[in-house]
mmCIF file of C-alpha atoms and ligand atoms in Angstrom:
data_model
loop_
_atom_site.group_PDB
_atom_site.id
_atom_site.type_symbol
_atom_site.label_atom_id
_atom_site.label_comp_id
_atom_site.label_asym_id
_atom_site.label_seq_id
_atom_site.Cartn_x
_atom_site.Cartn_y
_atom_site.Cartn_z
ATOM 1 C CA UNK A 368 19.875 -109.003 -39.538
ATOM 2 C CA UNK A 369 18.328 -106.509 -41.852
ATOM 3 C CA UNK A 370 20.643 -106.346 -44.845
ATOM 4 C CA UNK A 371 18.753 -107.855 -47.758
ATOM 5 C CA UNK A 372 21.768 -109.650 -49.246
ATOM 6 C CA UNK A 373 22.456 -111.389 -45.925
ATOM 7 C CA UNK A 374 18.801 -112.380 -45.640
ATOM 8 C CA UNK A 375 18.834 -113.950 -49.105
ATOM 9 C CA UNK A 376 22.113 -115.715 -48.331
ATOM 10 C CA UNK A 377 20.545 -117.101 -45.153
ATOM 11 C CA UNK A 378 17.867 -118.709 -47.334
ATOM 12 C CA UNK A 379 15.057 -116.188 -47.101
ATOM 13 C CA UNK A 380 12.753 -115.635 -50.091
ATOM 14 C CA UNK A 381 12.308 -111.881 -50.517
ATOM 15 C CA UNK A 382 9.492 -110.143 -52.401
ATOM 16 C CA UNK A 383 12.111 -108.115 -54.293
ATOM 17 C CA UNK A 384 15.495 -109.735 -54.843
ATOM 18 C CA UNK A 385 18.500 -107.732 -53.670
ATOM 19 C CA UNK A 386 20.759 -106.635 -56.511
ATOM 20 C CA UNK A 387 24.403 -105.908 -57.262
ATOM 21 C CA UNK A 388 26.444 -106.316 -60.421
ATOM 22 C CA UNK A 389 29.720 -108.023 -61.305
ATOM 23 C CA UNK A 390 32.326 -105.371 -62.231
ATOM 24 C CA UNK A 391 29.949 -102.675 -61.013
ATOM 25 C CA UNK A 392 32.937 -100.377 -60.519
ATOM 26 C CA UNK A 393 34.494 -100.148 -63.955
ATOM 27 C CA UNK A 394 35.159 -98.434 -67.223
ATOM 28 C CA UNK A 395 31.506 -97.995 -68.264
ATOM 29 C CA UNK A 396 31.334 -95.298 -65.542
ATOM 30 C CA UNK A 397 32.884 -91.882 -66.286
ATOM 31 C CA UNK A 398 33.604 -91.355 -62.582
ATOM 32 C CA UNK A 399 35.615 -94.619 -62.526
ATOM 33 C CA UNK A 400 37.695 -93.499 -65.487
ATOM 34 C CA UNK A 401 38.389 -90.174 -63.780
ATOM 35 C CA UNK A 402 39.594 -91.814 -60.543
ATOM 36 C CA UNK A 403 41.645 -94.382 -62.464
ATOM 37 C CA UNK A 404 43.347 -91.524 -64.350
ATOM 38 C CA UNK A 405 44.061 -89.859 -61.020
ATOM 39 C CA UNK A 406 45.654 -93.090 -59.733
ATOM 40 C CA UNK A 407 47.778 -93.405 -62.889
ATOM 41 C CA UNK A 408 47.067 -97.026 -63.778
ATOM 42 C CA UNK A 409 44.900 -99.963 -62.767
ATOM 43 C CA UNK A 410 47.313 -101.590 -60.300
ATOM 44 C CA UNK A 411 48.108 -98.260 -58.612
ATOM 45 C CA UNK A 412 44.357 -97.844 -58.178
ATOM 46 C CA UNK A 413 44.030 -101.314 -56.613
ATOM 47 C CA UNK A 414 46.833 -100.608 -54.127
ATOM 48 C CA UNK A 415 45.639 -97.105 -53.162
ATOM 49 C CA UNK A 416 43.139 -97.683 -50.313
ATOM 50 C CA UNK A 417 41.512 -94.235 -50.485
ATOM 51 C CA UNK A 418 41.005 -94.351 -54.251
ATOM 52 C CA UNK A 419 40.044 -98.053 -54.334
ATOM 53 C CA UNK A 420 37.416 -97.318 -51.669
ATOM 54 C CA UNK A 421 36.241 -94.335 -53.724
ATOM 55 C CA UNK A 422 35.648 -96.419 -56.885
ATOM 56 C CA UNK A 423 33.947 -99.141 -54.818
ATOM 57 C CA UNK A 424 31.525 -96.496 -53.524
ATOM 58 C CA UNK A 425 30.807 -94.876 -56.905
ATOM 59 C CA UNK A 426 28.216 -97.422 -58.131
ATOM 60 C CA UNK A 427 26.629 -97.442 -54.657
ATOM 61 C CA UNK A 428 26.141 -93.672 -54.796
ATOM 62 C CA UNK A 429 24.909 -93.707 -58.390
ATOM 63 C CA UNK A 430 22.569 -96.713 -58.196
ATOM 64 C CA UNK A 431 22.090 -97.724 -54.556
ATOM 65 C CA UNK A 432 23.053 -101.370 -55.119
ATOM 66 C CA UNK A 433 22.427 -103.662 -52.136
ATOM 67 C CA UNK A 434 26.058 -104.811 -52.075
ATOM 68 C CA UNK A 435 29.456 -103.273 -52.716
ATOM 69 C CA UNK A 436 32.291 -105.479 -53.923
ATOM 70 C CA UNK A 437 35.778 -104.596 -52.808
ATOM 71 C CA UNK A 438 37.693 -103.011 -55.681
ATOM 72 C CA UNK A 439 40.758 -105.185 -56.335
ATOM 73 C CA UNK A 440 41.628 -107.993 -58.748
ATOM 74 C CA UNK A 441 42.012 -111.769 -58.599
ATOM 75 C CA UNK A 442 45.582 -111.410 -59.910
ATOM 76 C CA UNK A 443 46.867 -109.486 -56.885
ATOM 77 C CA UNK A 444 47.330 -112.796 -55.035
ATOM 78 C CA UNK A 445 49.772 -114.198 -57.646
ATOM 79 C CA UNK A 446 51.649 -110.921 -57.430
ATOM 80 C CA UNK A 447 51.767 -111.206 -53.632
ATOM 81 C CA UNK A 448 53.112 -114.753 -54.045
ATOM 82 C CA UNK A 449 55.983 -113.341 -56.103
ATOM 83 C CA UNK A 450 54.800 -113.428 -59.741
ATOM 84 C CA UNK A 451 55.474 -110.362 -61.871
ATOM 85 C CA UNK A 452 52.185 -108.733 -62.917
ATOM 86 C CA UNK A 453 51.436 -105.898 -65.296
ATOM 87 C CA UNK A 454 48.494 -104.790 -67.429
ATOM 88 C CA UNK A 455 48.834 -103.991 -71.125
ATOM 89 C CA UNK A 456 46.329 -101.265 -72.035
ATOM 90 C CA UNK A 457 43.620 -102.593 -74.315
ATOM 91 C CA UNK A 458 44.829 -106.196 -73.948
ATOM 92 C CA UNK A 459 44.720 -107.284 -70.326
ATOM 93 C CA UNK A 460 46.958 -108.862 -67.709
ATOM 94 C CA UNK A 461 50.449 -110.288 -68.189
ATOM 95 C CA UNK A 462 52.302 -112.400 -65.611
ATOM 96 C CA UNK A 463 55.617 -114.199 -65.345
ATOM 97 C CA UNK A 464 54.826 -117.870 -66.021
ATOM 98 C CA UNK A 465 54.958 -120.996 -63.848
ATOM 99 C CA UNK A 466 55.688 -124.006 -66.039
ATOM 100 C CA UNK A 467 58.132 -126.124 -63.992
ATOM 101 C CA UNK A 468 59.237 -126.967 -60.450
ATOM 102 C CA UNK A 469 62.028 -124.354 -60.480
ATOM 103 C CA UNK A 470 59.586 -121.545 -61.328
ATOM 104 C CA UNK A 471 57.180 -122.789 -58.684
ATOM 105 C CA UNK A 472 60.025 -122.812 -56.131
ATOM 106 C CA UNK A 473 60.717 -119.155 -56.969
ATOM 107 C CA UNK A 474 57.379 -118.107 -55.461
ATOM 108 C CA UNK A 475 57.482 -116.793 -51.911
ATOM 109 C CA UNK A 476 55.802 -118.306 -48.841
ATOM 110 C CA UNK A 477 52.093 -117.793 -48.216
ATOM 111 C CA UNK A 478 52.987 -116.150 -44.892
ATOM 112 C CA UNK A 479 54.591 -113.259 -46.789
ATOM 113 C CA UNK A 480 51.588 -112.202 -48.887
ATOM 114 C CA UNK A 481 50.351 -109.570 -46.439
ATOM 115 C CA UNK A 482 53.415 -107.444 -47.178
ATOM 116 C CA UNK A 483 51.876 -106.842 -50.627
ATOM 117 C CA UNK A 484 48.187 -107.173 -49.779
ATOM 118 C CA UNK A 485 47.911 -104.999 -46.652
ATOM 119 C CA UNK A 486 46.605 -101.996 -48.687
ATOM 120 C CA UNK A 487 43.688 -104.203 -49.771
ATOM 121 C CA UNK A 488 42.797 -104.899 -46.133
ATOM 122 C CA UNK A 489 42.977 -101.142 -45.535
ATOM 123 C CA UNK A 490 40.477 -100.585 -48.392
ATOM 124 C CA UNK A 491 38.104 -103.063 -46.719
ATOM 125 C CA UNK A 492 38.441 -101.191 -43.410
ATOM 126 C CA UNK A 493 37.649 -97.842 -45.034
ATOM 127 C CA UNK A 494 34.637 -99.365 -46.786
ATOM 128 C CA UNK A 495 33.206 -100.943 -43.678
ATOM 129 C CA UNK A 496 33.264 -97.471 -42.101
ATOM 130 C CA UNK A 497 31.889 -95.569 -45.095
ATOM 131 C CA UNK A 498 29.282 -97.812 -46.697
ATOM 132 C CA UNK A 499 25.597 -97.062 -46.037
ATOM 133 C CA UNK A 500 24.205 -99.170 -43.175
ATOM 134 C CA UNK A 501 22.057 -101.331 -45.473
ATOM 135 C CA UNK A 502 24.814 -102.116 -48.011
ATOM 136 C CA UNK A 503 26.656 -105.426 -47.691
ATOM 137 C CA UNK A 504 30.417 -105.522 -48.265
ATOM 138 C CA UNK A 505 31.626 -108.425 -50.416
ATOM 139 C CA UNK A 506 35.279 -109.524 -50.386
ATOM 140 C CA UNK A 507 36.575 -111.874 -53.056
ATOM 141 C CA UNK A 508 39.346 -113.902 -54.604
ATOM 142 C CA UNK A 509 39.805 -115.964 -57.731
ATOM 143 C CA UNK A 510 39.350 -119.715 -57.471
ATOM 144 C CA UNK A 511 42.628 -121.669 -57.628
ATOM 145 C CA UNK A 512 42.017 -123.103 -61.115
ATOM 146 C CA UNK A 513 41.179 -119.711 -62.649
ATOM 147 C CA UNK A 514 44.134 -118.009 -60.949
ATOM 148 C CA UNK A 515 46.389 -120.878 -62.057
ATOM 149 C CA UNK A 516 45.315 -120.471 -65.694
ATOM 150 C CA UNK A 517 46.738 -116.933 -65.636
ATOM 151 C CA UNK A 518 49.870 -117.938 -63.682
ATOM 152 C CA UNK A 519 50.658 -120.796 -66.054
ATOM 153 C CA UNK A 520 49.730 -119.058 -69.314
ATOM 154 C CA UNK A 521 51.121 -115.656 -68.327
ATOM 155 C CA UNK A 522 47.943 -114.037 -69.682
ATOM 156 C CA UNK A 523 44.287 -114.685 -70.386
ATOM 157 C CA UNK A 524 43.788 -117.508 -72.891
ATOM 158 C CA UNK A 525 40.555 -118.384 -74.732
ATOM 159 C CA UNK A 526 40.804 -122.115 -74.005
ATOM 160 C CA UNK A 527 43.204 -122.229 -71.016
ATOM 161 C CA UNK A 528 45.436 -124.478 -73.122
ATOM 162 C CA UNK A 529 48.711 -123.822 -71.244
ATOM 163 C CA UNK A 530 47.119 -124.806 -67.920
ATOM 164 C CA UNK A 531 45.549 -127.933 -69.415
ATOM 165 C CA UNK A 532 48.948 -128.816 -70.909
ATOM 166 C CA UNK A 533 50.793 -128.474 -67.583
ATOM 167 C CA UNK A 534 48.035 -130.520 -65.926
ATOM 168 C CA UNK A 535 48.653 -133.459 -68.256
ATOM 169 C CA UNK A 536 52.437 -133.092 -68.701
ATOM 170 C CA UNK A 537 53.500 -132.293 -65.134
ATOM 171 C CA UNK A 538 50.636 -133.014 -62.794
ATOM 172 C CA UNK A 539 52.745 -132.777 -59.577
ATOM 173 C CA UNK A 540 53.782 -129.195 -60.362
ATOM 174 C CA UNK A 541 50.232 -128.312 -61.466
ATOM 175 C CA UNK A 542 48.754 -129.714 -58.244
ATOM 176 C CA UNK A 543 51.423 -128.108 -56.049
ATOM 177 C CA UNK A 544 50.634 -124.744 -57.668
ATOM 178 C CA UNK A 545 46.903 -125.219 -57.055
ATOM 179 C CA UNK A 546 47.628 -126.101 -53.420
ATOM 180 C CA UNK A 547 49.740 -123.022 -52.952
ATOM 181 C CA UNK A 548 47.077 -120.767 -54.453
ATOM 182 C CA UNK A 549 44.438 -122.485 -52.278
ATOM 183 C CA UNK A 550 46.430 -121.841 -49.095
ATOM 184 C CA UNK A 551 47.134 -118.251 -50.123
ATOM 185 C CA UNK A 552 43.461 -117.705 -50.907
ATOM 186 C CA UNK A 553 42.333 -118.965 -47.498
ATOM 187 C CA UNK A 554 44.791 -116.618 -45.812
ATOM 188 C CA UNK A 555 43.860 -113.655 -48.051
ATOM 189 C CA UNK A 556 40.096 -114.096 -47.644
ATOM 190 C CA UNK A 557 40.422 -114.627 -43.923
ATOM 191 C CA UNK A 558 42.232 -111.293 -43.660
ATOM 192 C CA UNK A 559 39.519 -109.596 -45.740
ATOM 193 C CA UNK A 560 36.932 -110.916 -43.262
ATOM 194 C CA UNK A 561 39.033 -109.730 -40.309
ATOM 195 C CA UNK A 562 39.073 -106.271 -41.932
ATOM 196 C CA UNK A 563 35.277 -106.183 -42.350
ATOM 197 C CA UNK A 564 34.165 -108.175 -45.414
ATOM 198 C CA UNK A 565 30.701 -109.599 -44.635
ATOM 199 C CA UNK A 566 30.379 -112.025 -47.565
ATOM 200 C CA UNK A 567 33.019 -113.775 -49.677
ATOM 201 C CA UNK A 568 32.765 -114.539 -53.371
ATOM 202 C CA UNK A 569 35.067 -117.013 -55.121
ATOM 203 C CA UNK A 570 35.372 -116.414 -58.890
ATOM 204 C CA UNK A 571 36.048 -119.532 -60.968
ATOM 205 C CA UNK A 572 35.669 -117.805 -64.318
ATOM 206 C CA UNK A 573 37.225 -120.676 -66.280
ATOM 207 C CA UNK A 574 35.665 -123.619 -64.406
ATOM 208 C CA UNK A 575 33.709 -124.532 -67.535
ATOM 209 C CA UNK A 576 36.807 -125.728 -69.355
ATOM 210 C CA UNK A 577 37.473 -128.472 -66.795
ATOM 211 C CA UNK A 578 36.043 -131.747 -68.062
ATOM 212 C CA UNK A 579 34.949 -134.927 -66.297
ATOM 213 C CA UNK A 580 36.793 -135.759 -63.086
ATOM 214 C CA UNK A 581 38.954 -132.628 -63.486
ATOM 215 C CA UNK A 582 35.912 -130.479 -62.680
ATOM 216 C CA UNK A 583 35.497 -132.250 -59.331
ATOM 217 C CA UNK A 584 39.205 -132.254 -58.519
ATOM 218 C CA UNK A 585 40.223 -128.765 -59.607
ATOM 219 C CA UNK A 586 37.036 -126.677 -59.395
ATOM 220 C CA UNK A 587 34.779 -128.298 -56.779
ATOM 221 C CA UNK A 588 37.382 -129.616 -54.322
ATOM 222 C CA UNK A 589 39.392 -126.371 -53.953
ATOM 223 C CA UNK A 590 36.175 -124.341 -53.550
ATOM 224 C CA UNK A 591 35.036 -126.813 -50.884
ATOM 225 C CA UNK A 592 38.394 -126.597 -49.099
ATOM 226 C CA UNK A 593 38.413 -122.785 -49.089
ATOM 227 C CA UNK A 594 34.774 -122.622 -47.956
ATOM 228 C CA UNK A 595 35.332 -125.134 -45.142
ATOM 229 C CA UNK A 596 38.449 -123.324 -43.916
ATOM 230 C CA UNK A 597 36.691 -119.955 -43.921
ATOM 231 C CA UNK A 598 33.654 -121.361 -42.156
ATOM 232 C CA UNK A 599 35.849 -122.947 -39.482
ATOM 233 C CA UNK A 600 37.587 -119.624 -38.837
ATOM 234 C CA UNK A 601 34.650 -117.278 -39.433
ATOM 235 C CA UNK A 602 31.358 -119.086 -38.801
ATOM 236 C CA UNK A 603 28.429 -117.146 -40.181
ATOM 237 C CA UNK A 604 30.231 -115.434 -43.052
ATOM 238 C CA UNK A 605 28.408 -116.573 -46.209
ATOM 239 C CA UNK A 606 30.247 -117.722 -49.319
ATOM 240 C CA UNK A 607 29.121 -117.245 -52.941
ATOM 241 C CA UNK A 608 30.743 -119.624 -55.440
ATOM 242 C CA UNK A 609 30.825 -118.741 -59.144
ATOM 243 C CA UNK A 610 31.758 -121.639 -61.434
ATOM 244 C CA UNK A 611 31.291 -119.959 -64.796
ATOM 245 C CA UNK A 612 30.383 -122.285 -67.631
ATOM 246 C CA UNK A 613 29.431 -125.175 -65.335
ATOM 247 C CA UNK A 614 26.188 -125.782 -67.251
ATOM 248 C CA UNK A 615 24.363 -128.839 -65.917
ATOM 249 C CA UNK A 616 27.108 -129.260 -63.353
ATOM 250 C CA UNK A 617 25.645 -126.300 -61.427
ATOM 251 C CA UNK A 618 23.208 -128.867 -60.022
ATOM 252 C CA UNK A 619 24.498 -130.149 -56.680
ATOM 253 C CA UNK A 620 27.155 -127.465 -56.246
ATOM 254 C CA UNK A 621 25.670 -126.087 -52.997
ATOM 255 C CA UNK A 622 26.345 -129.339 -51.174
ATOM 256 C CA UNK A 623 29.514 -130.226 -53.091
ATOM 257 C CA UNK A 624 31.207 -126.881 -52.287
ATOM 258 C CA UNK A 625 29.478 -125.980 -49.013
ATOM 259 C CA UNK A 626 28.789 -122.510 -50.456
ATOM 260 C CA UNK A 627 25.693 -120.629 -49.303
ATOM 261 C CA UNK A 628 24.977 -119.341 -52.789
ATOM 262 C CA UNK A 629 25.782 -120.486 -56.306
ATOM 263 C CA UNK A 630 26.290 -117.692 -58.830
ATOM 264 C CA UNK A 631 24.983 -118.607 -62.274
ATOM 265 C CA UNK A 632 26.248 -117.400 -65.631
ATOM 266 C CA UNK A 633 23.792 -116.794 -68.457
ATOM 267 C CA UNK A 634 24.526 -120.143 -70.124
ATOM 268 C CA UNK A 635 21.729 -121.752 -68.099
ATOM 269 C CA UNK A 636 18.062 -120.804 -68.270
ATOM 270 C CA UNK A 637 16.529 -119.464 -65.049
ATOM 271 C CA UNK A 638 13.663 -121.954 -65.394
ATOM 272 C CA UNK A 639 16.058 -124.890 -65.343
ATOM 273 C CA UNK A 640 18.243 -123.378 -62.605
ATOM 274 C CA UNK A 641 15.264 -122.708 -60.315
ATOM 275 C CA UNK A 642 14.448 -126.427 -60.332
ATOM 276 C CA UNK A 643 17.949 -127.858 -60.491
ATOM 277 C CA UNK A 644 20.004 -125.461 -58.368
ATOM 278 C CA UNK A 645 17.795 -123.103 -56.345
ATOM 279 C CA UNK A 646 16.084 -126.098 -54.711
ATOM 280 C CA UNK A 647 19.331 -126.448 -52.724
ATOM 281 C CA UNK A 648 19.700 -122.794 -51.664
ATOM 282 C CA UNK A 649 20.293 -119.228 -52.736
ATOM 283 C CA UNK A 650 21.253 -118.502 -56.338
ATOM 284 C CA UNK A 651 22.690 -115.365 -57.880
ATOM 285 C CA UNK A 652 22.311 -114.186 -61.456
ATOM 286 C CA UNK A 653 21.935 -114.350 -64.341
ATOM 287 C CA UNK A 654 21.147 -111.616 -66.880
ATOM 288 C CA UNK A 655 23.398 -111.653 -69.952
ATOM 289 C CA UNK A 656 25.788 -108.671 -69.816
ATOM 290 C CA UNK A 657 25.030 -107.629 -73.400
ATOM 291 C CA UNK A 658 21.698 -106.217 -72.196
ATOM 292 C CA UNK A 659 23.715 -103.482 -70.489
ATOM 293 C CA UNK A 660 24.861 -102.465 -73.975
ATOM 294 C CA UNK A 661 21.630 -102.989 -75.903
ATOM 295 C CA UNK A 662 18.948 -102.090 -73.293
ATOM 296 C CA UNK A 663 15.327 -101.649 -74.367
ATOM 297 C CA UNK A 664 12.414 -104.078 -74.210
ATOM 298 C CA UNK A 665 14.673 -107.133 -74.359
ATOM 299 C CA UNK A 666 16.409 -106.042 -71.174
ATOM 300 C CA UNK A 667 13.105 -105.511 -69.375
ATOM 301 C CA UNK A 668 11.642 -108.809 -70.586
ATOM 302 C CA UNK A 669 14.697 -110.889 -69.662
ATOM 303 C CA UNK A 670 15.032 -109.192 -66.278
ATOM 304 C CA UNK A 671 11.375 -110.011 -65.495
ATOM 305 C CA UNK A 672 11.806 -113.599 -66.688
ATOM 306 C CA UNK A 673 14.717 -114.071 -64.304
ATOM 307 C CA UNK A 674 12.925 -112.468 -61.345
ATOM 308 C CA UNK A 675 9.795 -114.551 -61.999
ATOM 309 C CA UNK A 676 11.683 -117.829 -62.401
ATOM 310 C CA UNK A 677 13.528 -117.362 -59.100
ATOM 311 C CA UNK A 678 10.638 -115.731 -57.187
ATOM 312 C CA UNK A 679 9.859 -118.793 -55.059
ATOM 313 C CA UNK A 680 13.259 -119.118 -53.399
ATOM 314 C CA UNK A 681 16.271 -117.146 -52.242
ATOM 315 C CA UNK A 682 17.711 -115.084 -55.107
ATOM 316 C CA UNK A 683 20.221 -112.272 -55.555
ATOM 317 C CA UNK A 684 19.829 -110.516 -58.890
ATOM 318 C CA UNK A 685 23.063 -110.043 -60.880
ATOM 319 C CA UNK A 686 24.490 -110.349 -64.357
ATOM 320 C CA UNK A 687 25.796 -113.690 -65.627
ATOM 321 C CA UNK A 688 29.273 -112.155 -65.978
ATOM 322 C CA UNK A 689 30.919 -108.755 -65.587
ATOM 323 C CA UNK A 690 29.535 -105.601 -67.198
ATOM 324 C CA UNK A 691 31.608 -104.545 -70.206
ATOM 325 C CA UNK A 692 33.222 -101.121 -70.819
ATOM 326 C CA UNK A 693 30.860 -100.372 -73.752
ATOM 327 C CA UNK A 694 27.754 -100.637 -71.506
ATOM 328 C CA UNK A 695 25.394 -97.685 -71.191
ATOM 329 C CA UNK A 696 24.974 -96.563 -67.540
ATOM 330 C CA UNK A 697 21.275 -95.819 -68.251
ATOM 331 C CA UNK A 698 20.665 -99.511 -68.976
ATOM 332 C CA UNK A 699 21.966 -100.392 -65.506
ATOM 333 C CA UNK A 700 19.343 -98.051 -64.054
ATOM 334 C CA UNK A 701 16.659 -99.657 -66.241
ATOM 335 C CA UNK A 702 17.657 -103.116 -64.954
ATOM 336 C CA UNK A 703 17.480 -101.928 -61.341
ATOM 337 C CA UNK A 704 14.098 -100.215 -61.871
ATOM 338 C CA UNK A 705 12.745 -103.371 -63.479
ATOM 339 C CA UNK A 706 13.921 -105.562 -60.597
ATOM 340 C CA UNK A 707 12.642 -103.170 -57.921
ATOM 341 C CA UNK A 708 9.462 -101.807 -59.497
ATOM 342 C CA UNK A 709 8.733 -104.067 -62.439
ATOM 343 C CA UNK A 710 10.206 -101.503 -64.882
HETATM 344 O O1 CP3 B 1815 33.478 -106.473 -59.686
HETATM 345 C C1 CP3 B 1815 34.018 -105.437 -59.272
HETATM 346 O O2 CP3 B 1815 33.581 -104.290 -59.509
HETATM 347 C C2 CP3 B 1815 35.210 -105.580 -58.325
HETATM 348 C C3 CP3 B 1815 36.507 -105.553 -58.897
HETATM 349 C C4 CP3 B 1815 36.987 -106.692 -59.787
HETATM 350 C C5 CP3 B 1815 37.871 -106.477 -60.870
HETATM 351 N N1 CP3 B 1815 38.233 -107.688 -61.367
HETATM 352 C C6 CP3 B 1815 38.318 -105.160 -61.350
HETATM 353 C C7 CP3 B 1815 38.930 -105.048 -62.676
HETATM 354 C C8 CP3 B 1815 36.780 -108.074 -59.691
HETATM 355 C C9 CP3 B 1815 35.879 -108.847 -58.737
HETATM 356 C C10 CP3 B 1815 37.588 -108.682 -60.681
HETATM 357 C C11 CP3 B 1815 37.676 -110.142 -60.870
HETATM 358 C C12 CP3 B 1815 38.482 -110.680 -61.971
HETATM 359 N N2 CP3 B 1815 39.649 -110.199 -62.470
HETATM 360 C C13 CP3 B 1815 38.190 -111.892 -62.635
HETATM 361 C C14 CP3 B 1815 37.041 -112.826 -62.287
HETATM 362 C C15 CP3 B 1815 35.732 -112.351 -62.781
HETATM 363 C C16 CP3 B 1815 35.571 -112.365 -64.269
HETATM 364 O O3 CP3 B 1815 35.408 -111.262 -64.828
HETATM 365 O O4 CP3 B 1815 35.592 -113.458 -64.863
HETATM 366 C C17 CP3 B 1815 39.186 -112.097 -63.589
HETATM 367 C C18 CP3 B 1815 39.273 -113.270 -64.549
HETATM 368 C C19 CP3 B 1815 40.115 -111.030 -63.477
HETATM 369 C C20 CP3 B 1815 41.379 -110.830 -64.243
HETATM 370 C C21 CP3 B 1815 41.362 -109.600 -65.030
HETATM 371 N N3 CP3 B 1815 41.400 -108.330 -64.496
HETATM 372 C C22 CP3 B 1815 41.325 -109.483 -66.434
HETATM 373 C C23 CP3 B 1815 41.267 -110.656 -67.397
HETATM 374 C C24 CP3 B 1815 41.335 -108.125 -66.743
HETATM 375 C C25 CP3 B 1815 41.407 -107.519 -68.109
HETATM 376 C C26 CP3 B 1815 40.108 -107.552 -68.811
HETATM 377 C C27 CP3 B 1815 39.392 -106.256 -68.634
HETATM 378 O O5 CP3 B 1815 38.187 -106.263 -68.330
HETATM 379 O O6 CP3 B 1815 40.065 -105.222 -68.868
HETATM 380 C C28 CP3 B 1815 41.323 -107.417 -65.503
HETATM 381 C C29 CP3 B 1815 41.301 -105.957 -65.335
HETATM 382 C C30 CP3 B 1815 40.260 -105.372 -64.448
HETATM 383 N N4 CP3 B 1815 39.875 -105.868 -63.235
HETATM 384 C C31 CP3 B 1815 39.549 -104.175 -64.686
HETATM 385 C C32 CP3 B 1815 38.717 -103.948 -63.595
HETATM 386 C C33 CP3 B 1815 37.794 -102.792 -63.335
HETATM 387 C C34 CP3 B 1815 39.743 -103.269 -65.892
HETATM 388 C C35 CP3 B 1815 41.035 -102.547 -65.683
HETATM 389 C C36 CP3 B 1815 41.036 -101.141 -66.119
HETATM 390 O O7 CP3 B 1815 40.446 -100.273 -65.450
HETATM 391 O O8 CP3 B 1815 41.698 -100.892 -67.136
#
């Protein structure tokens, strides 16, 4: 087992942490924008295996990251379950909403999702053929709570208020929706592994808005269920869990979720996380994305602080959240040089 990402995920402490970046294929790269224009729009790009594989490979060619993440989106699963999905340029995703039993009943069966998602499996197959031998292929899905916030609200919401409202006003429908997404996610991720994904990442981007017992029930428990199901079917395929905004609740998440690696956002300091989270296993993160816009000495200093704090345990270097479209591609190179050569 020589791939550095797999070594870190197996618990090995490496002299130089392997590195990849959330949203590494994206609008900050001119070559991404060109391929997206060729595809027509974002969803056409996601469902075109040749072009989706091409944009997945672009940041690997440009920067030589240690991992490639499948180019797709967490909202393709709701679409495969029967929700309408479209993207409004400059604003983001829109979906038909699920707010009652009747709307939930309108969704299709989990067994039917492959009819929509088979091009994604094809992208994974192309990538496992074309990626360099030392690059790890990461498959992914959204966590049930995060996916549900979009399905209930019909769009991104700053506080996830519609999902919190359904949770308190009609808990049976809310829980049935979460169950359905959980089952669909297990199926979807299992198929990605069958097609060649070597690692799975579960994105719970809105986990931080779940309070008290809700965090355990709707963030931790579904992640644990998905991880256990994948590990039963595909022993040896590591899982990275990202519970953005978890704060102090990052502590203990390795054992609570069964994930091999906990991805950290930049809301926690690396010094704290090394003691509270990395003691239990591999961590990923957690440079603030704004450094990819601002660059300079701050970027170098923060990158070194993170590498130093996590140097005594398994660590995968990454941002704390996705890179933004206004980032400067040169700053990505500076981050990589700093991680690999000290800057
Ligand atoms: O990381 C990667 O390079 C792989 C591809 C990937 C995308 N989205 C491509 C994308 C991944 C892993 C995602 C995950 C995703 N999608 C999340 C979880 C991670 C996170 O960022 O919190 C969420 C919440 C979504 C839903 C989503 N997709 C939103 C809210 C938006 C609009 C906001 C935006 O950045 O435009 C998207 C669109 C999207 N997904 C883009 C990309 C490259 C931009 C679309 C475009 O090209 O116009």
